[in-house]
Amino acid sequence: MPGSIYDELQERGFIAQVTHEAEVRDYLSQPGATFYIGFDPTADSLHVGHFVQMMAMAHLQRAGHRPIALIGGGTGMIGDPSDRTEMRKIMSLETIRHNVTKFESQMGMLLDFTDGRALMVDNAEWLAPLNYIEFIREIGSQFSVNRMLAAEAYKQRLERGLTFLEFNYMLLQAYDFLELYRRYDCQLQIGGDDQWSNIIAGADLIRRKERGQAWGMTLTLLTNSAGEKMGKTVGGAVWLDPKKFKPYDFYQYWRNIDDADVIRCLKLLTFLPLAEIREYEHLEGEKLNPVKELLAFELTKTIHGESIAQEVNLTAKAIFSGAGAADRMPEFTMPSAARQAPLLELLTETGIIPSRSEGRRLIAQGGLYINNQPVESVDYIISDSDLVDNAVIVRRGKKKYYRLFFTEG
RNA sequence: GGGGGAAUACCCAAGUGGCCAAAGGGGGCAGACUGUAAAUCUGUUGUCGCAGACUUCGGUGGUUCGAAUCCACCUUCCCCCA
């Protein structure tokens, strides 16, 4: 059937692997299917990596299916060993609980949780009360260590060391699937591509314990054309929380994306119709700039809201295509007397520059500007003639603008 | 429990008594080129008023005129044997 949600996902590039394509396709062909994706509460915000998965959920929900966002309040206490070189640090219950609440509100951005159209459950609910003996008798007996060891996820860790705690992760995740199958008739688990073995384990478990049908599907990890994970910056991940990652920086992150990645990101991260995206596919070079803007705008809009998206869009426009935009940049206010001090001092105080040495280097290399005039001297002091409306505009490098405002008195 | 190895700046990684603020690479920052991209090239990358000085090489104490480098103890991590 043309225009099926499965095809949509596939064409958008979400699907990495599927256990049983025909069955899954069939399962999703009629509204009302239930599926789940798990999220481990390892941080107090979701990031763009999670966002891809949320998008997949949103697409499916729009097609009439019921997503379950499974929060790993229980498994989060263990840490998934796959694709990791080190053991995750064990988090306190309190931290986990805090993170879970954050996740909940962020999920609401894309998913409709009203009237049970989507569910959010915490696996601590059934994992925490588990009895060890019962668990290994009922569930542990179904797993072959030989097979587990063969899983790609453990290969690397076998060489570097793997604790028994982590080794259990797969069982717990499989048990989650079983539990969701029992409780909500959930027959499909979706996850990141690194979750493949864990997902299969769950589907197998359901088959054995319940003789039920269950399938798995993994989503492509968001990588750039060089195959590196996207959504990482020097400062860390690209968070969805505006407090952890400023909306302007967020916008700029996508605005400055590599040419080769624009289309893929449009497909994965926005709801723009495929037909429209196809129009952009043949564009090259400079012509891609408006497309990048579109991507940045759309994405900022879904995450931070339309008005903020408008605002940062204007800010960017003002900074890059005009000289002005004095009212749209980070601002620091200080008493007028502070102007006696060398500029460098003010900049380190405000944190615009981390240290004087760095500031000196900046100036020496011609990377610091006052009102778009390069600062020539290391001990430059702001003069009256620099002031425009009691403020000066400091530019660092090509793109970073700040406004220093001096109050009277 | 026994034996061996490792810990260096943001990361990887040289350095094994003075020539070490510490090679090299990555990353970052800035400049050139551009399209607010990529690639490339150049410079720069501990702090402090540049020169110079000061604090850095897991921690503490010691040897020495002088230690990242030698000694002792401690902490952490890895490997082998049990």
Tab-separated table of C-alpha atoms in Angstrom, chain A residues 8-221:
chain	number	residue	atom	x	y	z
A	8	GLU	CA	7.528	6.828	5.126
A	9	LEU	CA	9.953	5.896	7.860
A	10	GLN	CA	12.061	3.977	5.474
A	11	GLU	CA	12.234	6.728	2.963
A	12	ARG	CA	13.064	9.238	5.600
A	13	GLY	CA	15.989	7.085	6.542
A	14	PHE	CA	14.930	6.091	10.017
A	15	ILE	CA	15.127	2.381	9.654
A	16	ALA	CA	18.427	0.656	10.156
A	17	GLN	CA	17.464	-2.957	10.787
A	18	VAL	CA	14.237	-4.860	11.177
A	19	THR	CA	13.794	-8.338	12.512
A	20	HIS	CA	10.907	-9.302	10.270
A	21	GLU	CA	10.170	-6.728	7.676
A	22	ALA	CA	6.981	-8.222	6.302
A	23	GLU	CA	5.425	-8.749	9.706
A	24	VAL	CA	6.366	-5.350	10.990
A	25	ARG	CA	5.083	-3.744	7.852
A	26	ASP	CA	1.850	-5.577	8.362
A	27	TYR	CA	1.673	-4.737	12.047
A	28	LEU	CA	1.991	-1.076	11.252
A	29	SER	CA	-0.364	-1.074	8.314
A	30	GLN	CA	-3.435	-0.691	10.493
A	31	PRO	CA	-3.745	1.981	13.171
A	32	GLY	CA	-3.684	0.839	16.742
A	33	ALA	CA	-0.350	-0.889	16.989
A	34	THR	CA	1.609	-0.461	20.174
A	35	PHE	CA	5.375	-0.064	20.216
A	36	TYR	CA	7.962	1.182	22.625
A	37	ILE	CA	11.302	2.892	22.804
A	38	GLY	CA	13.400	2.980	25.915
A	39	PHE	CA	15.256	5.949	27.269
A	40	ASP	CA	17.831	5.747	29.994
A	41	PRO	CA	17.763	8.710	32.321
A	42	THR	CA	21.479	9.302	32.323
A	43	ALA	CA	21.266	13.062	32.114
A	44	ASP	CA	18.820	15.726	33.095
A	45	SER	CA	17.890	16.468	29.512
A	46	LEU	CA	17.347	14.649	26.282
A	47	HIS	CA	19.620	15.474	23.383
A	48	VAL	CA	19.367	15.324	19.621
A	49	GLY	CA	20.231	11.658	19.597
A	50	HIS	CA	17.048	11.012	21.504
A	51	PHE	CA	15.250	13.439	19.307
A	52	VAL	CA	15.538	11.178	16.280
A	53	GLN	CA	13.804	8.484	18.236
A	54	MET	CA	11.146	10.873	19.403
A	55	MET	CA	10.557	11.838	15.800
A	56	ALA	CA	10.073	8.220	14.863
A	57	MET	CA	7.580	7.881	17.669
A	58	ALA	CA	5.794	11.003	16.581
A	59	HIS	CA	5.501	9.816	13.001
A	60	LEU	CA	4.063	6.555	14.175
A	61	GLN	CA	1.683	8.218	16.548
A	62	ARG	CA	0.417	10.431	13.769
A	63	ALA	CA	-0.244	7.291	11.806
A	64	GLY	CA	-2.542	6.161	14.560
A	65	HIS	CA	-0.258	3.980	16.625
A	66	ARG	CA	0.343	4.050	20.309
A	67	PRO	CA	3.875	4.824	21.461
A	68	ILE	CA	5.167	3.864	24.827
A	69	ALA	CA	8.090	5.847	26.079
A	70	LEU	CA	9.784	3.570	28.507
A	71	ILE	CA	11.881	5.426	30.990
A	72	GLY	CA	14.671	3.328	32.318
A	73	GLY	CA	14.399	4.270	35.935
A	74	GLY	CA	15.320	0.705	36.772
A	75	THR	CA	17.800	-0.152	34.043
A	76	GLY	CA	19.336	3.278	34.415
A	77	MET	CA	20.737	1.981	37.630
A	78	ILE	CA	22.844	-0.459	35.700
A	79	GLY	CA	24.047	1.042	32.482
A	80	ASP	CA	24.043	-0.477	29.061
A	81	PRO	CA	27.406	-1.985	28.274
A	82	SER	CA	26.996	-1.965	24.509
A	83	ASP	CA	29.096	0.471	22.598
A	84	ARG	CA	30.765	1.713	25.712
A	85	THR	CA	34.285	1.320	26.772
A	86	GLU	CA	33.727	2.066	30.368
A	87	MET	CA	31.194	1.216	32.908
A	88	ARG	CA	28.657	3.882	33.432
A	89	LYS	CA	28.759	5.458	36.776
A	90	ILE	CA	25.977	4.300	38.971
A	91	MET	CA	23.489	7.025	39.661
A	92	SER	CA	21.633	7.711	42.811
A	93	LEU	CA	17.937	7.073	42.960
A	94	GLU	CA	17.339	10.714	43.507
A	95	THR	CA	19.186	11.789	40.378
A	96	ILE	CA	17.334	9.253	38.322
A	97	ARG	CA	14.015	10.438	39.589
A	98	HIS	CA	14.939	14.007	38.825
A	99	ASN	CA	16.009	13.137	35.291
A	100	VAL	CA	12.861	11.169	34.680
A	101	THR	CA	10.678	14.174	35.378
A	102	LYS	CA	12.739	16.252	32.977
A	103	PHE	CA	12.347	13.656	30.269
A	104	GLU	CA	8.639	13.578	30.732
A	105	SER	CA	8.177	17.233	29.998
A	106	GLN	CA	10.492	17.140	27.009
A	107	MET	CA	8.702	14.202	25.481
A	108	GLY	CA	5.554	16.233	25.592
A	109	MET	CA	6.971	18.454	22.871
A	110	LEU	CA	6.405	15.861	20.228
A	111	LEU	CA	4.053	13.321	21.619
A	112	ASP	CA	0.465	13.567	22.605
A	113	PHE	CA	-0.044	11.836	25.906
A	114	THR	CA	-3.679	12.728	26.332
A	115	ASP	CA	-6.276	10.004	26.663
A	116	GLY	CA	-3.712	7.290	26.538
A	117	ARG	CA	-2.693	8.104	23.001
A	118	ALA	CA	0.827	7.634	24.196
A	119	LEU	CA	2.088	6.183	27.408
A	120	MET	CA	5.026	6.836	29.546
A	121	VAL	CA	6.082	4.177	31.957
A	122	ASP	CA	9.059	3.686	34.183
A	123	ASN	CA	10.512	0.226	34.260
A	124	ALA	CA	11.467	0.687	37.871
A	125	GLU	CA	7.845	-0.160	38.437
A	126	TRP	CA	8.431	-3.822	37.706
A	127	LEU	CA	12.185	-4.108	37.923
A	128	ALA	CA	12.593	-2.738	41.392
A	129	PRO	CA	10.404	-5.300	43.168
A	130	LEU	CA	11.947	-8.225	41.331
A	131	ASN	CA	13.059	-11.107	43.400
A	132	TYR	CA	16.455	-12.364	42.384
A	133	ILE	CA	15.800	-16.056	42.672
A	134	GLU	CA	12.514	-15.858	40.866
A	135	PHE	CA	13.982	-13.736	38.174
A	136	ILE	CA	16.858	-15.967	37.312
A	137	ARG	CA	14.604	-18.972	37.430
A	138	GLU	CA	11.976	-17.512	35.172
A	139	ILE	CA	13.989	-15.283	32.889
A	140	GLY	CA	17.603	-16.210	33.376
A	141	SER	CA	16.885	-19.775	32.419
A	142	GLN	CA	15.796	-18.621	28.986
A	143	PHE	CA	19.110	-17.086	28.113
A	144	SER	CA	22.096	-18.795	26.701
A	145	VAL	CA	25.307	-17.248	27.870
A	146	ASN	CA	26.987	-18.639	24.801
A	147	ARG	CA	24.698	-16.662	22.603
A	148	MET	CA	24.971	-13.570	24.670
A	149	LEU	CA	28.720	-13.655	24.455
A	150	ALA	CA	28.465	-13.837	20.720
A	151	ALA	CA	26.512	-10.601	20.595
A	152	GLU	CA	28.386	-7.771	19.008
A	153	ALA	CA	27.572	-5.556	21.917
A	154	TYR	CA	29.663	-7.608	24.276
A	155	LYS	CA	32.582	-8.418	22.038
A	156	GLN	CA	34.496	-5.302	22.721
A	157	ARG	CA	33.718	-5.382	26.360
A	158	LEU	CA	34.942	-8.901	26.706
A	159	GLU	CA	38.392	-7.740	25.915
A	160	ARG	CA	38.316	-4.760	28.170
A	161	GLY	CA	36.320	-6.118	30.999
A	162	LEU	CA	32.683	-6.417	31.733
A	163	THR	CA	31.083	-6.606	35.104
A	164	PHE	CA	28.348	-9.030	35.908
A	165	LEU	CA	26.140	-6.099	36.724
A	166	GLU	CA	26.340	-4.824	33.185
A	167	PHE	CA	26.083	-8.242	31.720
A	168	ASN	CA	22.599	-8.376	33.156
A	169	TYR	CA	21.458	-5.406	31.210
A	170	MET	CA	20.294	-7.463	28.293
A	171	LEU	CA	18.115	-9.630	30.478
A	172	LEU	CA	16.454	-6.674	32.043
A	173	GLN	CA	15.778	-4.993	28.757
A	174	ALA	CA	14.377	-8.188	27.373
A	175	TYR	CA	12.215	-8.469	30.433
A	176	ASP	CA	10.947	-4.946	29.838
A	177	PHE	CA	9.739	-5.958	26.429
A	178	LEU	CA	8.034	-8.997	27.851
A	179	GLU	CA	6.379	-6.946	30.522
A	180	LEU	CA	5.126	-4.377	28.032
A	181	TYR	CA	3.862	-7.151	25.850
A	182	ARG	CA	1.906	-8.566	28.740
A	183	ARG	CA	0.600	-5.289	30.005
A	184	TYR	CA	-0.047	-3.337	26.851
A	185	ASP	CA	0.072	-5.873	24.076
A	186	CYS	CA	3.161	-4.150	22.793
A	187	GLN	CA	4.630	-6.205	20.001
A	188	LEU	CA	7.289	-3.927	18.634
A	189	GLN	CA	10.388	-2.510	20.185
A	190	ILE	CA	12.276	0.246	18.504
A	191	GLY	CA	15.655	1.505	19.534
A	192	GLY	CA	18.963	2.883	18.464
A	193	ASP	CA	20.980	0.689	16.184
A	194	ASP	CA	23.259	-0.174	19.060
A	195	GLN	CA	20.285	-1.810	20.743
A	196	TRP	CA	19.922	-4.538	18.180
A	197	SER	CA	21.020	-7.444	20.337
A	198	ASN	CA	18.998	-6.291	23.288
A	199	ILE	CA	15.912	-5.958	21.169
A	200	ILE	CA	16.254	-9.385	19.648
A	201	ALA	CA	16.705	-10.807	23.106
A	202	GLY	CA	13.391	-9.296	24.135
A	203	ALA	CA	11.521	-10.543	21.106
A	204	ASP	CA	12.931	-14.020	21.661
A	205	LEU	CA	11.918	-13.967	25.258
A	206	ILE	CA	8.341	-13.135	24.355
A	207	ARG	CA	8.296	-15.929	21.856
A	208	ARG	CA	9.476	-18.389	24.455
A	209	LYS	CA	7.508	-17.304	27.464
A	210	GLU	CA	4.275	-16.312	25.788
A	211	ARG	CA	4.523	-17.921	22.414
A	212	GLY	CA	3.769	-14.415	21.272
A	213	GLN	CA	4.757	-12.503	18.242
A	214	ALA	CA	7.140	-9.666	18.774
A	215	TRP	CA	9.474	-7.810	16.534
A	216	GLY	CA	12.197	-5.270	16.666
A	217	MET	CA	13.405	-2.420	14.620
A	218	THR	CA	16.423	-0.219	15.031
A	219	LEU	CA	16.828	3.350	13.914
A	220	THR	CA	19.829	4.863	12.264
A	221	LEU	CA	22.073	6.739	14.557
